[in-house]
XYZ file of C-alpha atoms in Angstrom:
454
model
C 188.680 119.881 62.674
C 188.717 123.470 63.738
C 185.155 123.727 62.015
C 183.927 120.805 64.232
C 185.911 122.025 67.353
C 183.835 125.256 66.601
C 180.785 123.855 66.677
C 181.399 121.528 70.199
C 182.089 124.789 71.547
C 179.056 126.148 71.480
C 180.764 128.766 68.466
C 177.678 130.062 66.788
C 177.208 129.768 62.878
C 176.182 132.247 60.560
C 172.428 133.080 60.812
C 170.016 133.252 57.955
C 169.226 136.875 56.994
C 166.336 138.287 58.930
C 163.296 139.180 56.691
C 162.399 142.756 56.459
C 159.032 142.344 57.493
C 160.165 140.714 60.937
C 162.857 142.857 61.711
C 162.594 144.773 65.096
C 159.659 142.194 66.483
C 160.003 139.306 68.802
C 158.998 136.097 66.695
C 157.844 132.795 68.625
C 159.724 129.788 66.495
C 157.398 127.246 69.692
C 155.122 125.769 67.091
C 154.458 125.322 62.968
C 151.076 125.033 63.240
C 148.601 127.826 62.170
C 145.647 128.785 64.864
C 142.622 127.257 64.578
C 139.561 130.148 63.946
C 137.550 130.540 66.965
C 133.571 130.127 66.726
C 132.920 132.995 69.184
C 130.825 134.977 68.151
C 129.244 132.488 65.356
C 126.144 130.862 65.011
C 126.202 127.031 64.838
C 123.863 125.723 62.482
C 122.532 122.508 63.717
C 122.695 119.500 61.057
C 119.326 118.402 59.518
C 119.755 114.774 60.650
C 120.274 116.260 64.527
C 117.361 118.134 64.809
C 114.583 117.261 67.398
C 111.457 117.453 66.450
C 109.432 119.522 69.167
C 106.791 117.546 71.101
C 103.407 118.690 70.786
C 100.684 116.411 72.134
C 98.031 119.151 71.340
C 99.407 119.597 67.785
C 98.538 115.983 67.543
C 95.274 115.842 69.016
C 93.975 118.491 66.945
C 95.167 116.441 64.015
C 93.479 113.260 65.198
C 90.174 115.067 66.507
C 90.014 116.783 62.600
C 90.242 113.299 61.234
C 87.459 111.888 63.414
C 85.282 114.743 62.439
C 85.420 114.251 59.575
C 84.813 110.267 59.607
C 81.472 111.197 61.275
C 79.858 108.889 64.003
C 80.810 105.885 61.151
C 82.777 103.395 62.947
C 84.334 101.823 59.759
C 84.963 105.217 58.301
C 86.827 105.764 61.729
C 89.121 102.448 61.408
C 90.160 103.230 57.765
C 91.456 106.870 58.914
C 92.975 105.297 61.641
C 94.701 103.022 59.629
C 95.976 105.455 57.028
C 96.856 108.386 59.360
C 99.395 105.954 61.301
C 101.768 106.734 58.255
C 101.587 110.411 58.385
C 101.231 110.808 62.099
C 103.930 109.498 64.685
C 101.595 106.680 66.510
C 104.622 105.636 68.045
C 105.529 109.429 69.455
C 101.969 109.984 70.742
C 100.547 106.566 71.272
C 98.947 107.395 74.963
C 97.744 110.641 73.974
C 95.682 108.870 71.033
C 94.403 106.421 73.741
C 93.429 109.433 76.103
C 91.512 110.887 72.830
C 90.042 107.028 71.974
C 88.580 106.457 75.440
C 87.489 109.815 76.913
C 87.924 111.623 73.882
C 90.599 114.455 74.620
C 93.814 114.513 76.641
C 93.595 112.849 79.714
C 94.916 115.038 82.408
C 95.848 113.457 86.618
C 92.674 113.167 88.076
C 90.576 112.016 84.726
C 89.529 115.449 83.754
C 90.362 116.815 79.896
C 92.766 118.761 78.961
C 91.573 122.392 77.326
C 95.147 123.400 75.763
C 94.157 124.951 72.656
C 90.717 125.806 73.481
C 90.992 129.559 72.174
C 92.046 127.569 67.990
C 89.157 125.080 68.337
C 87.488 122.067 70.165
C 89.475 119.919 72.738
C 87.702 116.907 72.816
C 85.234 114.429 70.342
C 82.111 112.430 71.197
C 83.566 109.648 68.837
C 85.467 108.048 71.982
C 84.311 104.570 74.048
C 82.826 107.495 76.470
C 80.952 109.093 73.955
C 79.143 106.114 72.315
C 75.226 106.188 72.196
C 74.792 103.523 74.804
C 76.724 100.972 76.968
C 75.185 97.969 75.421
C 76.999 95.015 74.868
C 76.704 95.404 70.959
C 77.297 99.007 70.598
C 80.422 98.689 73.126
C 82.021 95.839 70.545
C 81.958 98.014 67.844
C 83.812 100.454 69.671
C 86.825 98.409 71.754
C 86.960 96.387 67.652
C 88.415 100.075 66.740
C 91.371 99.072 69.339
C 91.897 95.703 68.406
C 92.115 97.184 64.560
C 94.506 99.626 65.444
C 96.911 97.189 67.257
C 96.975 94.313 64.928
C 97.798 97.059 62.524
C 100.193 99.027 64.588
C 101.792 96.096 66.617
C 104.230 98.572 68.638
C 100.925 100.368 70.366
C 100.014 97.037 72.331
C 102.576 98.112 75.072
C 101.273 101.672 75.295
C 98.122 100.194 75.252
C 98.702 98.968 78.603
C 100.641 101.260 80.191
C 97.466 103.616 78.888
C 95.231 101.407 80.812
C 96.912 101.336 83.732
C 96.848 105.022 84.177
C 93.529 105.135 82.744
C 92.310 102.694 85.581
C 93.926 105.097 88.397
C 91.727 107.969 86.939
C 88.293 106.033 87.241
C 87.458 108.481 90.322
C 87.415 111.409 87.730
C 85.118 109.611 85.698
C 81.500 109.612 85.514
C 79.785 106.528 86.486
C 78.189 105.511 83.411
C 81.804 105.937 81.414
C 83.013 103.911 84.246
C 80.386 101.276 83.219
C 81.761 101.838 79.677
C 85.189 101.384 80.053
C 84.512 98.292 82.431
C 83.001 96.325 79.589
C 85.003 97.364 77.198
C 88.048 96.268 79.461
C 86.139 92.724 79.708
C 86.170 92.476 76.036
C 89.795 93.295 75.619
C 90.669 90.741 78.164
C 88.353 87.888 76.768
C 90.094 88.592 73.404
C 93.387 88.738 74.608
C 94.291 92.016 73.366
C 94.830 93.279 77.384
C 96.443 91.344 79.676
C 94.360 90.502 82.570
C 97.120 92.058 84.799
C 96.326 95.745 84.491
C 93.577 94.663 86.708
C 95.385 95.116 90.035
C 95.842 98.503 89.341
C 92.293 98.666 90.849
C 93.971 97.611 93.989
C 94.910 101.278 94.733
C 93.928 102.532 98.149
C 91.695 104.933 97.181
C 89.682 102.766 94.892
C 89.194 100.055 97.182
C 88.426 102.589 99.673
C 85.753 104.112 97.641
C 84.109 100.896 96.707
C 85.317 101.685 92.804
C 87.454 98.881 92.918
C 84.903 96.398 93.553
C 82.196 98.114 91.015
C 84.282 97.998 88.610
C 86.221 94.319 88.681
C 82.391 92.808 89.409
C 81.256 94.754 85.857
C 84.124 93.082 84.049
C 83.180 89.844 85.305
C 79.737 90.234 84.859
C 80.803 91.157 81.181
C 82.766 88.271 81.055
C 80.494 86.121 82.098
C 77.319 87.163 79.975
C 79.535 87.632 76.384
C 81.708 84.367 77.332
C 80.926 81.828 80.055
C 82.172 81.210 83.620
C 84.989 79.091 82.752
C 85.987 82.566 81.222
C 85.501 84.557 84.433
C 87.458 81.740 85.864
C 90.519 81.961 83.441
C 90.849 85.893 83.682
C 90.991 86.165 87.385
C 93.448 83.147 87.469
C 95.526 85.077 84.505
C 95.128 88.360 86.672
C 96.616 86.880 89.513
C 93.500 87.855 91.664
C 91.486 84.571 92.108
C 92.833 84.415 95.624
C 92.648 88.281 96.526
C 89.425 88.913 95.780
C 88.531 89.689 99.265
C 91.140 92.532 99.049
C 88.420 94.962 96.227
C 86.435 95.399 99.637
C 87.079 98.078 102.102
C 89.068 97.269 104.979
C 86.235 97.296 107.526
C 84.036 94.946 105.651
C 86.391 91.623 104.520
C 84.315 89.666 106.702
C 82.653 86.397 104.284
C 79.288 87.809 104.766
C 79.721 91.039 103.105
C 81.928 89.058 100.390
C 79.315 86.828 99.732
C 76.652 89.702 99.692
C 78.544 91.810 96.920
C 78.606 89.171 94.192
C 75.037 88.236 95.050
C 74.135 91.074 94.085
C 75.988 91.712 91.488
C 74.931 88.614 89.777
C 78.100 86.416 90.290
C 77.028 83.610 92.857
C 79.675 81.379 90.722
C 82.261 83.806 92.251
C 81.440 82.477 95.855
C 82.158 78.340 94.778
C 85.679 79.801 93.081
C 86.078 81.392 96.238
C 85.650 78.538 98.355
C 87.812 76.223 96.002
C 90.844 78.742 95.747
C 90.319 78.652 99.915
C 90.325 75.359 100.305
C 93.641 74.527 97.807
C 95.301 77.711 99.893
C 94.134 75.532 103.073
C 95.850 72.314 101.469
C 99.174 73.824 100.825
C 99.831 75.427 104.236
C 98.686 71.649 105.539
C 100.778 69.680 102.899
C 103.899 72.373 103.496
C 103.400 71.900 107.403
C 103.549 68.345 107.160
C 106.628 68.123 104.717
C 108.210 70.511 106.937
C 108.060 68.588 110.251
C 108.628 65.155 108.366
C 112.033 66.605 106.849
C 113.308 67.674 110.195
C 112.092 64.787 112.248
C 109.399 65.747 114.456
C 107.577 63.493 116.782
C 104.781 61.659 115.530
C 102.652 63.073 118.264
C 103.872 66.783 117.681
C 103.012 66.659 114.062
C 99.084 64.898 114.741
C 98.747 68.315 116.930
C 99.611 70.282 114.559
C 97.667 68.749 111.662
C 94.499 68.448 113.448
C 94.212 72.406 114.461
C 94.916 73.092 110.594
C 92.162 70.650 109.467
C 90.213 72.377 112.408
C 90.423 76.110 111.692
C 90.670 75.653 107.646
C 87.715 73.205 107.922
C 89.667 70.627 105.631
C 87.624 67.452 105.510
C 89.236 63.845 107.057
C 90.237 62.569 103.454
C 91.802 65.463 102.172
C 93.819 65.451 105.156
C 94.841 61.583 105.134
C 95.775 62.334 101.239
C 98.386 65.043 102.575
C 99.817 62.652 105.180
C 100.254 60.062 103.012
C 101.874 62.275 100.258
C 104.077 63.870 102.573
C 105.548 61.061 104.202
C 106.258 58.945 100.839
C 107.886 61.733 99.628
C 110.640 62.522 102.510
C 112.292 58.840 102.139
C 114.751 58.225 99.081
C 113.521 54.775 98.454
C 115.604 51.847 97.364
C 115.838 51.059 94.012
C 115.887 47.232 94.550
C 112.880 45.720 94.940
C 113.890 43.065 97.270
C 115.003 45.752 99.788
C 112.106 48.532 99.257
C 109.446 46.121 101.073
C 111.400 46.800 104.389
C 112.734 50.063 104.192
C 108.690 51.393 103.728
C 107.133 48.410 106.625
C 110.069 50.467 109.082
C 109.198 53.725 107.911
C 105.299 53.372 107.838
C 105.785 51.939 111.278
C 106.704 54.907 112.766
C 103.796 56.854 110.962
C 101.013 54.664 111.647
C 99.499 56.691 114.942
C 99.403 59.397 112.583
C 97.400 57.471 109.836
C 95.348 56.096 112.865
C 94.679 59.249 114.164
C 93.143 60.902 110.979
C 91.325 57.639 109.248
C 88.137 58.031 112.045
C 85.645 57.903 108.887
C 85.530 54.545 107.095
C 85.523 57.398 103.577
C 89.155 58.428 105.418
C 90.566 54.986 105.205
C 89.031 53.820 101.843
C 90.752 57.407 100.371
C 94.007 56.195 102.268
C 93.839 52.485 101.002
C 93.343 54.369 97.103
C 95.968 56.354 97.594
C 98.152 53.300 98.741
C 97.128 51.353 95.641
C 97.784 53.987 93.133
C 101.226 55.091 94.829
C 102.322 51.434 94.342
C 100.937 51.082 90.702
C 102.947 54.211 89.953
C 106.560 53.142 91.669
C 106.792 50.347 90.260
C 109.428 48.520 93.369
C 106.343 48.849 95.157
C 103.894 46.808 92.982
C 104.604 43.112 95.870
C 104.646 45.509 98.495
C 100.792 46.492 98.428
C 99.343 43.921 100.711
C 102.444 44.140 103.457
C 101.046 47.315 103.718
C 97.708 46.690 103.803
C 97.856 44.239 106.475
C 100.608 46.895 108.625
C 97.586 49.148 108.319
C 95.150 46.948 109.360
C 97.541 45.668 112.033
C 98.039 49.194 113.222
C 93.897 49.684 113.682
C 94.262 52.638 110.524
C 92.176 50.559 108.711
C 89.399 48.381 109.459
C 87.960 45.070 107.951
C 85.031 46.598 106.736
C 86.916 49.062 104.691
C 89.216 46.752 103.129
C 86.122 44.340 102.359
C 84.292 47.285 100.522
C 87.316 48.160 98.637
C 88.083 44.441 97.558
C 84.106 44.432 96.465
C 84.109 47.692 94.133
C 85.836 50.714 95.985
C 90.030 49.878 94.241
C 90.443 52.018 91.767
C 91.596 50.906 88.173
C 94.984 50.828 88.582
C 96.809 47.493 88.675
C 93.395 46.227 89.970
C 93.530 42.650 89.027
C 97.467 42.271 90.491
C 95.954 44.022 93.977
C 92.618 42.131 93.917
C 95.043 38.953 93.495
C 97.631 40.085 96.208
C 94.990 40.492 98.620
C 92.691 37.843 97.945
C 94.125 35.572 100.681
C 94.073 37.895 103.084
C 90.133 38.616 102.183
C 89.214 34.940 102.383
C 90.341 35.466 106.040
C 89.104 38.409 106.809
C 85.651 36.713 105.978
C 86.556 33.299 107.851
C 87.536 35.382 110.909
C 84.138 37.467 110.494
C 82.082 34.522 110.462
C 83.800 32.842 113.061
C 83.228 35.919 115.530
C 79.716 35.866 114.342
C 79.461 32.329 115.439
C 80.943 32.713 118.953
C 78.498 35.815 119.350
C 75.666 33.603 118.880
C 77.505 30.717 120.945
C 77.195 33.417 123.822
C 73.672 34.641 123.321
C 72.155 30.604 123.406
């Protein structure tokens, strides 16, 4: 006990002997572990695996332009070194600068000139490029954009970069000379036709200074041209569509000369007349839409019948949209705001009320008997289609008819050969009664007009 009672008060025990080597020095008992050795002082050797390689663009042009030396001006010599130095040279590392060396056979630097790094160790730039071929012919031009189309199916990865290449390439055409501009344009229209470029990179040419320099134009009208003589129209047609440009075309001219004249006057002469009916077509569908979107518009939120035949007529009026296209949009449009019944007992009534309410409208834009025959197609396909409306055809013929939309002449001619095909014979049948006195109440006019002339 006197041990323990010791110990509780704080009594100290006997201490270990103090080493000689310690004796007379303060010793720090804090912490067990031994210090780490500093690296100041030390080189640290970077791992193998976590080395960079350096990036050298010229390094890798110089490799590329020995290569194409020594292929000579041999196109198919060209492709196979192509094709075997993409496993000892890092395609994917300097993909754009072998595009730059490709097309205008050196580095590309901003502004389309080439790049003379290197000069003093040997030559910066080769003839074998799309610029340097012999001639701009069609034939001699395929040879050289097939060298692309080789590389890329073999080196999928470069069809990106490919792209991106041409869509800085396209920025540069100002720094170009015209004839490589020529060059690069059909060479561009091949590409596209073959759907190794996507048709996009083409509104790069929108860029202010190209338009403003009349490059823009030059060069999207050499493409086409391209197109057009290697392909057909209906290929000029799809690549403008796929470009997104079929209905901007009048933005490649300079501001102070989008006037249709000057439009029309620039792919005269370049040899695209077909450009000017594409024109007019994409115009007139653009003209459509802002009519059919006007119309669904004021028929969703209940405008007057009288407010919306305003409105349609100075559309039709300053797009120059012809009477029948403009009764097919009415129609359309106010079919399609109504939820219709699906009973077919009850549908008859729900579209004589609404059509009701439409019919000055209808009357209003069926002034040409080709307005109301399109209206009375477009009535007779609408109810083949739905079919609750297959009995309800002749209730709204005769509402029409009623309603002075259409006349007795036009519903004669379409009875004799102007229906369309379908449900003809269950139309032809519906209305047949209604013809017979159409033509009873024809004659009998006829007969009191010549009642009044004896």
């Amino acid at each position: 006990m006197a041990g323990v009672e010791g110990r509780s008060s704080g009594t100290a025990t006997q201490a270990s002997p103090t080493p000689a080597s310690t004796q007379g020095k303060v010793v720090c008992c804090m912490t067990t572990k031994a210090e780490k050795p500093t690296l100041q002082g030390q080189r640290i050797k970077t791992r193998k695996r976590d080395e960079k390689a350096k990036y050298d663009p010229v390094g890798f042009r110089d490799a590329i332009l020995q290569g194409l030396s020594e292929a000579g001006s041999d196109l198919e010599a060209v492709n196979k070194y192509l094709d075997q130095a993409g496993s000892k040279l890092k395609y994917r590392t300097y993909g754009e600068t072998l595009f730059d060396i490709l097309i205008a056979g050196g580095i590309l630097t901003p502004g389309g000139g080439i790049s003379e790094d290197g000069i003093d160790s040997g030559p910066v730039r080769t003839d074998m490029c799309i610029f340097g071929s012999p001639d701009d012919s069609y034939e001699t031009l395929r040879g050289y954009a097939a060298v692309f189309t080789r590389l890329m199916r073999r080196y999928k990865y470069l069809e990106k970069m490919f792209y991106e290449e041409m869509k800085k390439v396209l920025v540069y055409l100002k720094g170009f000379r015209e004839g490589d501009r020529v060059r690069l344009a059909r060479c561009v229209a091949i590409w596209t036709s073959d759907s190794l470029l996507d048709p996009k990179v083409l509104t790069t040419l929108l860029q202010d200074h190209l338009v403003k320099d009349g490059l823009a134009a030059d060069f999207l009208c050499e493409v086409l041209l391209t197109a057009k003589n290697l392909r057909d129209i209906t290929t000029v047609r799809s690549l403008l569509r796929k470009a997104g440009l079929d209905s901007r075309l009048m933005e490649f001219l300079q501001a102070n000369k989008r006037t249709d004249e000057n439009f029309k006057n620039l792919f005269q002469q370049k040899g695209l007349e077909e450009i000017l009916g594409i024109h007019r077509s994409l115009e007139k569908e653009t003209s459509l839409k802002e009519l059919q979107t006007y119309l669904t518009q004021q028929v969703n939120e209940g405008a007057s019948v009288r407010e919306i035949t305003v409105g349609v007529q100075e559309i039709a009026k300053k797009n120059n949209i012809l009477e029948p296209q403009v009764i097919s949009a009415i129609w359309s449009s106010v079919m399609e705001a109504v939820e219709w019944n699906k009973k077919e007992e009850l549908v008859a009534d729900q579209a004589l009320k609404h059509l009701r309410v439409y019919a000055p409208l209808f009357a209003a834009n069926t002034q040409s008997d080709r307005a109301e025959l399109t209206l009375l197609v477009k009535v007779q396909e609408f109810c083949y289609d739905n079919m609750n409306f297959m009995k309800v055809f002749q209730k709204i013929v005769v509402l029409f008819y009623r309603s002075e939309v259409l006349s007795e002449e036009v519903i004669l001619k379409w009875y004799k050969d102007g229906h369309a095909t379908k449900g003809k014979s269950i139309f032809l049948d519906q209305l047949k009664k209604f013809v017979e006195w159409l033509n009873n109440a024809e004659e009998e006019s006829e007969e009191s007009e010549e009642e009044e002339e004896d």
